[in-house]
Coordinates of C-alpha atoms and ligand atoms in Angstrom, one line a residue:
X7 CA -34.0 -33.5 49.4
X8 CA -32.8 -30.0 50.9
X9 CA -29.9 -28.8 47.9
X10 CA -26.3 -27.3 49.9
X11 CA -24.9 -24.5 49.1
X12 CA -23.0 -24.0 46.3
X13 CA -19.3 -23.8 48.1
X14 CA -20.4 -26.4 50.1
X15 CA -20.5 -28.7 46.8
X16 CA -17.7 -27.4 45.2
X17 CA -16.1 -29.1 48.2
X18 CA -16.9 -32.8 47.2
X19 CA -14.7 -32.3 44.8
X20 CA -11.1 -33.9 45.5
X21 CA -8.1 -32.4 44.9
X22 CA -5.3 -33.0 41.8
X23 CA -3.1 -34.3 44.8
X24 CA -5.5 -36.4 45.8
X25 CA -6.9 -37.5 42.0
X26 CA -3.9 -38.6 41.2
X27 CA -3.1 -40.5 44.5
X28 CA -6.3 -43.3 42.6
X29 CA -5.4 -46.9 40.9
X30 CA -7.0 -45.9 38.0
X31 CA -4.9 -42.2 37.2
X32 CA -1.8 -43.4 38.7
X33 CA 0.0 -45.5 36.6
X34 CA -0.8 -43.2 34.0
X35 CA 1.5 -40.5 35.1
X36 CA 4.0 -43.3 34.3
X37 CA 2.9 -44.0 30.8
X38 CA 1.6 -41.0 29.9
X39 CA 3.6 -38.2 32.1
X40 CA 2.7 -36.6 34.9
X41 CA 2.6 -33.2 33.5
X42 CA 0.0 -34.3 30.7
X43 CA -2.8 -36.6 33.5
X44 CA -2.7 -32.9 35.8
X45 CA -3.6 -30.5 32.8
X46 CA -6.1 -33.4 32.1
X47 CA -7.4 -33.8 35.5
X48 CA -7.7 -29.4 36.0
X49 CA -9.6 -29.2 32.9
X50 CA -12.2 -31.8 33.9
X51 CA -12.4 -30.1 37.9
X52 CA -12.9 -26.8 35.8
X53 CA -15.7 -28.2 33.4
X54 CA -17.3 -29.7 36.9
X55 CA -16.9 -26.1 38.9
X56 CA -18.3 -24.6 35.4
X57 CA -21.0 -26.3 35.8
X58 CA -21.7 -25.9 39.6
X59 CA -20.8 -22.1 39.7
X60 CA -24.3 -22.4 36.7
X61 CA -26.4 -23.9 39.6
X62 CA -26.8 -27.1 37.4
X63 CA -26.4 -29.6 39.3
X64 CA -27.5 -31.3 43.3
X65 CA -25.9 -33.0 45.3
X66 CA -26.4 -36.4 44.0
X67 CA -25.2 -35.4 40.4
X68 CA -22.0 -33.6 41.8
X69 CA -21.7 -37.4 43.7
X70 CA -22.4 -39.5 40.8
X71 CA -19.9 -36.9 38.5
X72 CA -16.8 -37.2 41.3
X73 CA -17.6 -41.4 41.3
X74 CA -17.0 -41.7 37.5
X75 CA -14.1 -38.6 37.5
X76 CA -11.5 -41.2 36.6
X77 CA -12.9 -42.1 33.3
X78 CA -13.4 -38.9 31.9
X79 CA -10.0 -37.9 33.1
X80 CA -9.1 -40.5 31.0
X81 CA -11.4 -40.1 28.1
X82 CA -9.1 -36.3 28.6
X83 CA -6.1 -37.4 28.2
X84 CA -6.4 -39.8 25.1
X85 CA -8.6 -36.4 23.4
X86 CA -5.7 -34.8 24.7
X87 CA -2.8 -36.9 23.0
X88 CA -4.1 -37.9 20.2
X89 CA -2.9 -37.0 16.6
X90 CA -5.4 -34.4 15.3
X91 CA -3.8 -34.6 11.5
X92 CA -5.2 -37.7 11.0
X93 CA -5.8 -40.5 7.6
X94 CA -8.9 -39.7 6.0
X95 CA -9.9 -41.1 3.0
X96 CA -10.9 -39.1 -0.3
X97 CA -13.5 -40.4 -2.5
X98 CA -14.4 -37.1 -3.9
X99 CA -12.7 -37.7 -6.9
X100 CA -10.3 -34.3 -7.0
X101 CA -7.3 -36.6 -7.9
X102 CA -5.5 -32.7 -6.2
X103 CA -7.3 -32.5 -3.0
X104 CA -5.6 -28.8 -1.2
X105 CA -7.6 -29.6 1.4
X106 CA -6.9 -33.2 2.0
X107 CA -3.1 -32.4 1.4
X108 CA -2.7 -33.0 -2.2
X109 CA -0.5 -35.3 -3.7
X110 CA 0.0 -38.9 -1.7
X111 CA 3.4 -39.4 -1.5
X112 CA 5.0 -42.7 -2.7
X113 CA 6.2 -45.9 -0.6
X114 CA 9.6 -45.0 -2.2
X115 CA 9.3 -41.5 -0.9
X116 CA 8.8 -41.6 2.3
X117 CA 11.3 -44.8 3.1
X118 CA 14.0 -42.9 1.1
X119 CA 12.6 -40.1 3.7
X120 CA 12.5 -42.2 6.5
X121 CA 16.2 -43.4 5.6
X122 CA 17.9 -40.0 5.8
X123 CA 15.9 -38.0 8.2
X124 CA 16.4 -40.6 10.9
X125 CA 19.9 -40.4 11.5
X126 CA 22.8 -38.0 9.8
X127 CA 23.0 -37.6 6.4
X128 CA 25.1 -35.3 3.5
X129 CA 22.1 -33.1 3.7
X130 CA 25.7 -30.6 2.9
X131 CA 28.4 -32.0 2.8
X132 CA 30.3 -32.9 -0.1
X133 CA 31.1 -36.5 0.4
X134 CA 34.3 -36.7 -2.9
X135 CA 35.5 -33.3 -1.2
X136 CA 34.6 -33.9 2.6
X137 CA 33.6 -30.1 2.3
X138 CA 30.8 -28.7 2.6
X139 CA 28.4 -29.1 0.2
X140 CA 24.8 -27.7 -1.3
X141 CA 21.0 -29.2 -0.8
X142 CA 20.2 -28.6 -4.4
X143 CA 22.5 -31.3 -5.6
X144 CA 20.4 -33.7 -4.3
X145 CA 17.6 -33.0 -7.0
X146 CA 18.9 -30.6 -9.8
X147 CA 20.8 -33.9 -10.9
X148 CA 17.4 -35.1 -11.9
X149 CA 16.2 -32.0 -12.9
X150 CA 18.9 -31.5 -15.1
X151 CA 18.1 -35.3 -16.7
X152 CA 14.6 -34.7 -16.9
X153 CA 14.2 -30.9 -18.6
X154 CA 17.7 -30.6 -20.8
X155 CA 17.2 -29.9 -24.4
X156 CA 19.4 -30.2 -26.9
X157 CA 19.7 -26.6 -26.7
X158 CA 20.0 -25.3 -23.3
X159 CA 21.1 -26.5 -19.8
X160 CA 18.6 -25.8 -16.9
X161 CA 19.1 -25.4 -13.3
X162 CA 16.9 -25.5 -10.3
X163 CA 15.9 -24.8 -7.0
X164 CA 13.7 -26.3 -4.1
X165 CA 11.7 -23.5 -1.6
X166 CA 9.2 -23.9 0.6
X167 CA 6.1 -24.2 -2.0
X168 CA 4.8 -22.3 -5.1
X169 CA 3.8 -19.5 -4.1
X170 CA 7.5 -19.1 -2.0
X171 CA 9.0 -19.6 -5.9
X172 CA 7.0 -17.0 -7.0
X173 CA 7.8 -14.4 -4.8
X174 CA 11.6 -15.2 -4.3
X175 CA 11.7 -15.0 -8.0
X176 CA 9.7 -12.3 -8.4
X177 CA 12.2 -10.8 -6.3
X178 CA 15.5 -11.8 -7.5
X179 CA 14.8 -10.8 -11.3
X180 CA 12.9 -7.4 -11.2
X181 CA 12.6 -6.4 -7.2
X182 CA 12.3 -2.5 -8.0
X183 CA 11.6 -2.6 -11.4
X184 CA 8.3 -3.3 -13.8
X185 CA 6.9 -7.2 -14.2
X186 CA 4.7 -6.8 -18.1
X187 CA 2.2 -9.1 -17.0
X188 CA -1.9 -9.9 -19.1
X189 CA -4.8 -8.7 -17.0
X190 CA -6.2 -12.5 -18.0
X191 CA -3.2 -13.7 -16.0
X192 CA -3.8 -11.3 -12.5
X193 CA -5.3 -14.6 -11.0
X194 CA -6.5 -15.8 -7.1
X195 CA -5.2 -19.1 -6.7
X196 CA -7.4 -19.7 -3.4
X197 CA -5.8 -19.0 -0.1
X198 CA -4.9 -15.4 -0.7
X199 CA -2.9 -16.4 -3.6
X200 CA -3.5 -13.2 -5.7
X201 CA -1.0 -12.4 -8.2
X202 CA -1.2 -8.5 -7.8
X203 CA -0.2 -8.7 -4.1
X204 CA 2.4 -11.5 -4.5
X205 CA 4.0 -8.7 -7.0
X206 CA 4.2 -5.7 -4.3
X207 CA 5.2 -8.1 -1.4
X208 CA 7.8 -8.9 -4.2
X209 CA 9.0 -5.7 -4.2
X210 CA 8.0 -5.4 -8.1
X211 CA 5.9 -2.9 -9.8
X212 CA 3.2 -5.1 -11.9
X213 CA 2.7 -3.5 -15.2
X214 CA -1.3 -4.7 -16.7
X215 CA -1.5 -4.6 -20.3
X216 CA -4.4 -5.7 -22.6
X217 CA -8.0 -6.9 -21.5
X218 CA -9.6 -9.6 -19.2
X219 CA -10.1 -11.8 -22.9
X220 CA -7.7 -10.6 -24.8
X221 CA -4.1 -9.3 -24.9
X222 CA -1.4 -9.4 -28.1
X223 CA 2.1 -8.8 -28.6
X224 CA 1.7 -6.0 -29.2
X225 CA 0.5 -4.5 -25.9
X226 CA 3.3 -6.5 -23.9
X227 CA 5.4 -4.4 -27.2
X228 CA 4.3 -1.4 -26.4
X229 CA 4.5 -1.7 -22.3
X230 CA 8.5 -2.2 -22.6
X231 CA 10.7 0.7 -20.6
X232 CA 13.9 0.7 -19.6
X233 CA 12.2 -0.2 -16.6
X234 CA 10.9 -3.2 -17.6
X235 CA 13.0 -6.5 -15.9
X236 CA 10.5 -8.8 -17.1
X237 CA 7.7 -10.5 -18.5
X238 CA 5.5 -12.1 -16.9
X239 CA 2.7 -15.6 -17.8
X240 CA 1.0 -17.2 -15.6
X241 CA -1.0 -20.5 -15.9
X242 CA -5.0 -20.1 -15.7
X243 CA -4.9 -22.5 -12.8
X244 CA -8.2 -22.6 -11.9
X245 CA -10.8 -21.1 -14.6
X246 CA -10.9 -20.9 -18.7
X247 CA -11.3 -18.1 -20.7
X248 CA -13.9 -18.8 -23.7
X249 CA -15.5 -17.3 -26.3
X250 CA -13.9 -13.7 -28.3
X251 CA -9.7 -14.6 -26.9
X252 CA -6.6 -13.9 -27.7
X253 CA -3.1 -14.3 -26.5
X254 CA 0.5 -14.7 -28.2
X255 CA 1.8 -17.3 -27.8
X256 CA 4.6 -18.5 -25.4
X257 CA 7.2 -18.3 -28.3
X258 CA 6.0 -14.9 -29.7
X259 CA 6.3 -14.1 -25.8
X260 CA 10.1 -14.9 -26.3
X261 CA 10.7 -13.4 -28.9
X262 CA 10.2 -10.4 -28.2
X263 CA 12.0 -10.8 -24.9
X264 CA 14.7 -11.5 -26.8
X265 CA 14.7 -9.3 -28.5
X266 CA 14.5 -6.3 -25.9
X267 CA 17.3 -8.3 -23.8
X268 CA 14.3 -9.1 -21.3
X269 CA 13.9 -12.8 -19.5
X270 CA 9.8 -14.3 -19.9
X271 CA 9.0 -16.2 -16.3
X272 CA 5.7 -18.5 -16.6
X273 CA 4.4 -19.6 -13.4
X274 CA 3.7 -23.2 -14.5
X275 CA 1.1 -23.9 -11.7
X276 CA 0.9 -27.4 -11.9
X277 CA 4.2 -27.7 -13.4
X278 CA 3.4 -31.7 -14.8
X279 CA 6.6 -34.2 -16.0
X280 CA 4.2 -36.0 -17.2
X281 CA 2.0 -35.1 -20.6
X282 CA -1.3 -35.3 -19.2
X283 CA -2.8 -36.4 -23.2
X284 CA -1.8 -40.0 -21.7
X285 CA -5.1 -39.7 -19.8
X286 CA -7.1 -38.3 -22.7
X287 CA -6.3 -34.6 -21.4
X288 CA -5.4 -32.4 -23.3
X289 CA -4.2 -28.4 -23.4
X290 CA -1.9 -28.7 -20.3
X291 CA 1.4 -28.2 -20.6
X292 CA 4.8 -29.8 -19.7
X293 CA 7.8 -27.8 -17.8
X294 CA 9.5 -29.1 -20.4
X295 CA 7.0 -27.8 -23.5
X296 CA 7.4 -24.2 -21.5
X297 CA 11.8 -24.7 -21.5
X298 CA 11.7 -26.4 -25.1
X299 CA 9.6 -22.4 -26.0
X300 CA 12.6 -20.6 -24.3
X301 CA 10.6 -19.3 -21.2
X302 CA 13.7 -18.3 -19.2
X303 CA 12.4 -19.4 -15.6
X304 CA 9.2 -21.3 -15.1
X305 CA 7.8 -21.8 -11.4
X306 CA 6.0 -25.1 -10.5
X307 CA 4.3 -26.8 -7.4
X308 CA 6.4 -30.1 -6.3
X309 CA 2.6 -31.7 -4.8
X310 CA 0.1 -31.2 -7.5
X311 CA 1.4 -32.5 -11.1
X312 CA 4.8 -33.5 -10.0
X313 CA 2.9 -36.0 -7.4
X314 CA 5.7 -35.3 -4.5
X315 CA 5.9 -33.6 -1.3
X316 CA 4.7 -30.0 -1.0
X317 CA 7.3 -27.9 -2.7
X318 CA 8.1 -24.9 -4.7
X319 CA 10.5 -25.3 -7.6
X320 CA 12.2 -22.9 -10.1
X321 CA 14.2 -23.9 -13.1
X322 CA 15.6 -22.6 -16.5
X323 CA 19.1 -20.8 -17.5
X324 CA 21.4 -21.5 -15.6
X325 CA 22.7 -17.7 -14.7
X326 CA 19.0 -16.4 -14.0
X327 CA 18.6 -19.2 -11.2
X328 CA 22.1 -18.5 -9.7
X329 CA 20.7 -15.5 -9.3
X330 CA 18.0 -16.5 -7.4
X331 CA 20.0 -19.1 -5.1
X332 CA 21.5 -16.5 -4.2
X333 CA 19.2 -14.2 -2.5
X334 CA 19.3 -13.6 1.2
X335 CA 15.7 -14.7 1.1
X336 CA 16.3 -18.6 -0.5
X337 CA 17.7 -19.5 3.5
X338 CA 14.2 -18.4 4.4
X339 CA 12.2 -20.1 2.1
X340 CA 14.6 -22.9 2.0
X341 CA 13.5 -26.8 2.8
X342 CA 14.5 -29.6 4.7
X343 CA 15.4 -33.0 4.1
X344 CA 12.7 -34.8 4.1
X345 CA 11.6 -32.7 1.5
X346 CA 15.1 -33.4 -1.1
X347 CA 14.6 -36.9 -0.1
X348 CA 10.4 -36.6 -1.4
X349 CA 11.3 -35.2 -4.1
X350 CA 14.8 -37.2 -5.2
X351 CA 12.8 -40.9 -4.9
X352 CA 9.7 -38.8 -6.4
X353 CA 11.7 -37.7 -9.4
X354 CA 13.6 -40.7 -10.0
X355 CA 10.4 -42.7 -10.4
X356 CA 10.3 -40.4 -13.2
X357 CA 13.9 -41.0 -14.8
X358 CA 12.7 -45.1 -14.6
X359 CA 9.5 -43.8 -16.4
X360 CA 7.7 -46.1 -13.8
X361 CA 4.9 -43.7 -14.0
X362 CA 2.3 -45.9 -11.4
X363 CA 5.0 -45.1 -8.4
X364 CA 3.8 -42.7 -8.3
X365 CA 0.1 -42.4 -6.4
X366 CA -1.8 -39.6 -7.8
X367 CA -0.2 -40.8 -11.7
X368 CA -1.2 -44.3 -11.3
X369 CA -4.7 -42.6 -10.0
X370 CA -5.0 -41.2 -13.6
X371 CA -4.1 -43.6 -14.9
X372 CA -6.4 -45.9 -13.8
X373 CA -8.8 -47.1 -16.9
X374 CA -12.5 -46.6 -15.6
X375 CA -13.4 -50.6 -16.0
X376 CA -11.4 -51.0 -13.1
X377 CA -13.4 -48.5 -10.9
X378 CA -16.7 -49.6 -12.5
X379 CA -15.7 -53.2 -11.0
X380 CA -14.3 -52.2 -7.7
X381 CA -17.8 -50.6 -7.2
X382 CA -19.5 -53.2 -8.4
X383 CA -17.8 -55.1 -5.7
X384 CA -18.4 -52.9 -2.9
X385 CA -22.6 -52.8 -3.6
X386 CA -23.1 -56.2 -3.2
X387 CA -20.7 -56.6 -0.7
X388 CA -23.6 -53.4 0.7
X389 CA -26.6 -55.0 -0.3
X390 CA -25.9 -58.5 1.1
X391 CA -25.7 -56.7 4.6
X392 CA -27.2 -54.2 5.8
X393 CA -31.0 -54.1 3.6
X394 CA -31.0 -50.2 4.6
X395 CA -29.2 -48.9 1.5
X396 CA -30.2 -48.5 -1.6
X397 CA -26.9 -48.7 -4.0
X398 CA -26.0 -48.2 -6.8
X399 CA -23.3 -47.7 -9.5
X400 CA -22.6 -44.4 -11.5
X401 CA -20.6 -43.0 -14.1
X402 CA -18.7 -39.9 -13.0
X403 CA -16.5 -37.7 -13.5
X404 CA -13.4 -37.8 -11.7
X405 CA -11.5 -34.9 -11.9
X406 CA -7.3 -34.1 -11.6
X407 CA -7.2 -30.7 -9.4
X408 CA -4.4 -29.0 -7.7
X409 CA -4.9 -26.1 -10.6
X410 CA -4.0 -28.5 -13.2
X411 CA -6.1 -27.9 -16.4
X412 CA -8.9 -26.7 -15.4
X413 CA -12.5 -28.1 -16.6
X414 CA -10.7 -31.2 -17.5
X415 CA -11.9 -35.0 -16.0
X416 CA -11.7 -38.4 -15.9
X417 CA -14.2 -41.0 -16.4
X418 CA -14.9 -43.0 -13.7
X419 CA -17.3 -44.5 -12.1
X420 CA -19.1 -44.0 -8.2
X421 CA -21.2 -45.7 -5.4
X422 CA -24.3 -43.6 -5.1
X423 CA -26.3 -44.6 -1.7
X424 CA -29.5 -44.1 -0.1
X425 CA -29.7 -44.6 3.6
X426 CA -32.9 -45.8 5.2
X427 CA -33.5 -42.9 7.7
X428 CA -30.3 -40.2 7.0
X429 CA -30.7 -37.8 3.9
X430 CA -28.0 -37.1 2.1
X431 CA -25.6 -34.8 4.1
X432 CA -26.3 -36.8 6.8
X433 CA -24.8 -39.6 5.6
X434 CA -22.0 -38.2 4.6
X435 CA -20.9 -36.1 8.0
X436 CA -21.7 -39.1 9.7
X437 CA -18.9 -41.0 6.6
X438 CA -16.7 -38.1 7.9
X439 CA -16.9 -39.3 11.8
X440 CA -15.8 -42.7 11.0
X441 CA -12.8 -43.9 12.8
X442 CA -11.1 -43.8 8.9
X443 CA -12.8 -40.0 8.5
X444 CA -14.4 -41.1 5.1
X445 CA -15.1 -37.5 2.7
X446 CA -17.7 -37.9 0.0
X447 CA -20.0 -35.6 -2.6
X448 CA -23.8 -35.3 -2.5
X449 CA -25.1 -35.5 -6.0
X450 CA -28.9 -35.6 -6.4
X451 CA -30.2 -36.4 -3.2
X452 CA -27.5 -39.4 -3.3
X453 CA -23.7 -40.1 -1.6
X454 CA -21.1 -40.1 -4.1
X455 CA -18.2 -42.3 -3.3
X456 CA -15.7 -42.1 -6.6
X457 CA -13.1 -44.7 -6.2
X458 CA -10.4 -42.9 -7.9
X459 CA -8.9 -41.6 -5.4
X460 CA -9.6 -44.4 -3.0
X461 CA -7.1 -46.1 -2.3
X462 CA -7.7 -50.2 -3.5
X463 CA -7.0 -51.3 0.3
X464 CA -9.4 -48.9 1.4
X465 CA -12.1 -51.1 -0.5
X466 CA -12.9 -53.1 2.7
X467 CA -12.0 -50.1 5.0
X468 CA -14.7 -47.8 3.1
X469 CA -17.1 -51.8 3.4
X470 CA -17.0 -52.3 6.8
X471 CA -17.2 -48.3 7.6
X472 CA -21.1 -47.9 6.2
X473 CA -22.2 -51.8 7.5
X474 CA -20.5 -50.5 11.3
X475 CA -23.2 -47.6 10.2
X476 CA -26.0 -49.5 9.9
X477 CA -26.0 -51.7 12.5
X478 CA -26.5 -48.4 14.9
Ligands
PLP6 C1 -1.1 -23.3 -7.1 C2 -0.5 -21.9 -7.4 C3 0.3 -21.7 -7.3 C4 0.7 -21.7 -5.9 O1 0.8 -23.2 -5.3 P1 2.0 -23.5 -4.2 O2 2.2 -24.3 -4.3 O3 0.7 -24.0 -3.4 O4 2.2 -23.0 -3.0 C5 1.1 -20.5 -7.6 N1 0.1 -20.7 -9.1 C6 -0.4 -20.5 -9.9 C7 -0.9 -20.6 -11.1 C8 -0.8 -21.6 -9.4 O5 -2.0 -23.1 -9.9

């Protein structure tokens, strides 16, 4: 058969107008919008033109492609109009996984956010006075309740994330002046949060003291000048310094600050309201511990150990928090009503001591034995369904994550799998592409599914996805 000139092949392609008349596509211009259907049709036509241009298609192939062009356009449209942000199943055992959205929100938090966001709300309206109010009040009262101690009254403001909180606090309290930090705390949290860079951007001057492993209170004292505005402590969220180490206690830093009239700020990072000692993790300070030690201002994330929405929280001395609140940068960093609603709801769970209502805390508190039982049930179901899997239940270690308690783990159990005809890495790839993507780890040549971070109602979905893979 003689292949016509390429220009002849282009003529076989229908026009966008002709395509829109086709019976498969005409109704879609109603349901999905004309613009979206036209865009999908143009993409499919452009792909075909490019293939013709490359000389990869003969007349017969072009004719076949044109015959099924409506299907191709419908598929394209479905992809174009599908969500990109999806629910995934976290089988990594890392509870606060930054790549997977950190803390899952509670049903109550979401319901409250839905209620106040789908209608109007009193976000900045004082219902008693009938005049303009401040959005801060909705959570300030709860933070005060959870953090106030006998000696001091705590004020709180909320911004977009903890990076913003640190930046805003430094700029408000130390712009143009010096901030003293130990060299052992000049950390990088990841995603470009580096203490020296944040300091520079906030227009404060970093004054580093001590060494990587040892900093004494005298090092801070010797660095104090009339330019000093702040003593800063930064939580080592993602690493530990062990061996020949020294750092002054928070109380010593506070005493030094008091003696010189210089406030002490602590970037807690994770910021626990719930004492992790209850789940066997020692040495993770709570927000209240820091305030009780006399720290003037603490900053922390809303979606790490707190278990709420993404936010940065600044709590501390009333006058300093008021100064931070009056910084014009606050307006650029403030958060939306949905965040206030989710945060308010999360804090109410703490006020009620209903820790299981906060999903991240619930996951930390699940006894390992419960996870073993679930893993064994899954293992049995899978062995029943397919002989292509070799399945066992192994002890595992879940991590809290989110820069809290580095190195601390919780005992857990994992479903360990190998699959006939696929390597462990191929199997994790396939699980990631499941209808509800499942994110798993590989260890010792096996795929490991740690059930601590899998919601119990997701066990059935995991089983179904694994069985489906075996049937392909
Ligand atoms: C996580 C963390 C941050 C950054 O917080 P985001 O809420 O991610 O902006 C800053 N400092 C410390 C010590 C942290 O652990």
